[in-house]
Amino acid sequence: MKMKLEGINMQRCILSKKNSITLISAILIALAFFGRFSLDNMAIFNWSLIIASILGVAPIAIQAYQALKVKVVSIDVLVTIAVIGAVLIQNYEESAIVTFLFLFGSYLEQRTLNKTRSAIKELTELAPESALKQMENGEFEEVDVDDVDEGDILLVKTGAKVPVDGTVLTGEGHINEASITGESLPVSKKVDSEVFAGSILENGTIQIRADRVGEDTTFGRIIELVEEAQDSKSEAERFIDRFSKYYTPAVLVLGFIVWFFSKDIELAITILVLGCPGALVIGVPVSNVAGIGNGARNGVLLKGSEVINDFSRVDTIVFDKTGTLTVGNPEVAEKEFYGKNTEEVLGYLASVERESDHPLAKAVLQDIGEITFSTVEETEVVKGGGIVAKIGVHRIAVGNVALMEKKNVKLSEKAKKDVERFEKNGNSLVLTAVDGELNVLMGIRDQIRPGVKKDLQKLKKLGVKNLVVLSGDNQGTVDLVARELGLTEAHGHMLPEGKSAYIEKMQAEGGIIAFVGDGVNDSPSLALADIGIAMGSGTDVAIETSDVVLMNSDFSRLPHALGLTKSTSRNMKQNITIAVGVVLVLLASLLFGEWMNMSIGMLVHEASILVVILNGMRLLRYRLRE
């Protein structure tokens, strides 16, 4: 037992010193050639190379042994056999150079791979470690962020990281939320504003109430999501794993067959070296990791490698309207007044609407602005109609056309034409009558997101054939949005189950469907679509339900997300082609040419690994072309 533990500790020690062994091997190889060509001393040449070979093969052989223990014939097995064979036939030059190149390639590979994971590393470094917490005596003391509980009051000063997700209680300032949304411009925060862990208060001082702490914060969820995505494997990666499992033993068999018929052991050993599929094994993961890292930096969370593959092939994107194509914040777009005393009637209207929390009521109040409010009495809410209330001696009715008919408010011919025109323009109507006479007609509609038309055109250029809007609003409103944005199809009066049925129908016809929604009301459609894309500022529902999250509800990130997945998919195929092509060229050069040997083959192999890594790293700088 003691000997076994000592052996394990020895293996760990050797593996931990891989970089030092690589450096020593390089020095010994340089010494060998100096001894041969400058001192004409073959003893120095041979012994330096022998020591370099033994030192160099040690960590490779340990990795081969560990792989064989779990019944995997890895690349390390091929190299170990090849190096031992080269030493046995006294080809010390080949054995030393092959081990050095393999170790040096492993070092460069790890170093460059770490760069592709820089996005998650940067996120992790942004994680707050401490917080200024209000104690029982009212003073603020610095505590570990793990000691903060929901409901605690925290102080955040200029330049400090916000430690938790919370709500501003006092103070105001500008916060850089790039770590959450990818947006570098500071966002103004005041009382009742939401703040996110990991964001930075660039100026001002605020006190916040802790709403979500630790791993439950938006920042914690983002880190967890990106880590899971980078560690997940796509179907292509799983195929390559299976391929390598059978490919490596096949190379061993090929080497044996070549030796059996040719009796040329050096040729057989060289085949083992040239057959190493290093670039093939590393090429796909590095593309996926770099693509996911680019998305994380730009406010696009891609939930795994498989999502990248599916999203890159999408031909139809289905949109929810409210909060996706539109801002989700209704505004008064048109209005007409009838009769006199307009200012007085607007005061009555504002007083009644102040009693309601309906989105249309908020739009009306925002449009009216500062005004004198009156005392509202005998309020009656008419389901599906509006509100009827008494102000002083006046009876006020605020609602839709159906409410007006129910309360016997007669509409003039002009008012009827105005109603028809407002509805045709896609408005929701709010009519106000005082003592049975119509005084105000307002048309309220959700405004289309700024720049969304340009973003939709980018999606078309990226190969999306069908852009479809599904909404619970009336068909007129939906048609208006579709015409303005140039959408392929528009369907109104759709409940959540109707949206799901539409997606199933499109999938049955062979389409690859992405659904873009707010992640709350559209959960069934987000889950059912091939790719669910949530518009949300990192809400729990958005992150859990969807495959892709566009942080901060920023629609402009969608073309970047699609372009990124297409580039990542192309990059992965390029890396596979490079890896397979190099192996075929090397084997062909060995069998049909005169110049190929073990050292050159290993050098080309390590070069191909660096090429696929550098090719994958290009994705970190990806930007969608305008």
Tab-separated table of C-alpha atoms in Angstrom, residues 385 464 601:
chain	number	residue	atom	x	y	z
A	385	GLY	CA	-64.789	47.354	-20.197
A	464	VAL	CA	-33.215	33.173	-42.311
A	601	GLY	CA	6.068	14.367	-38.772
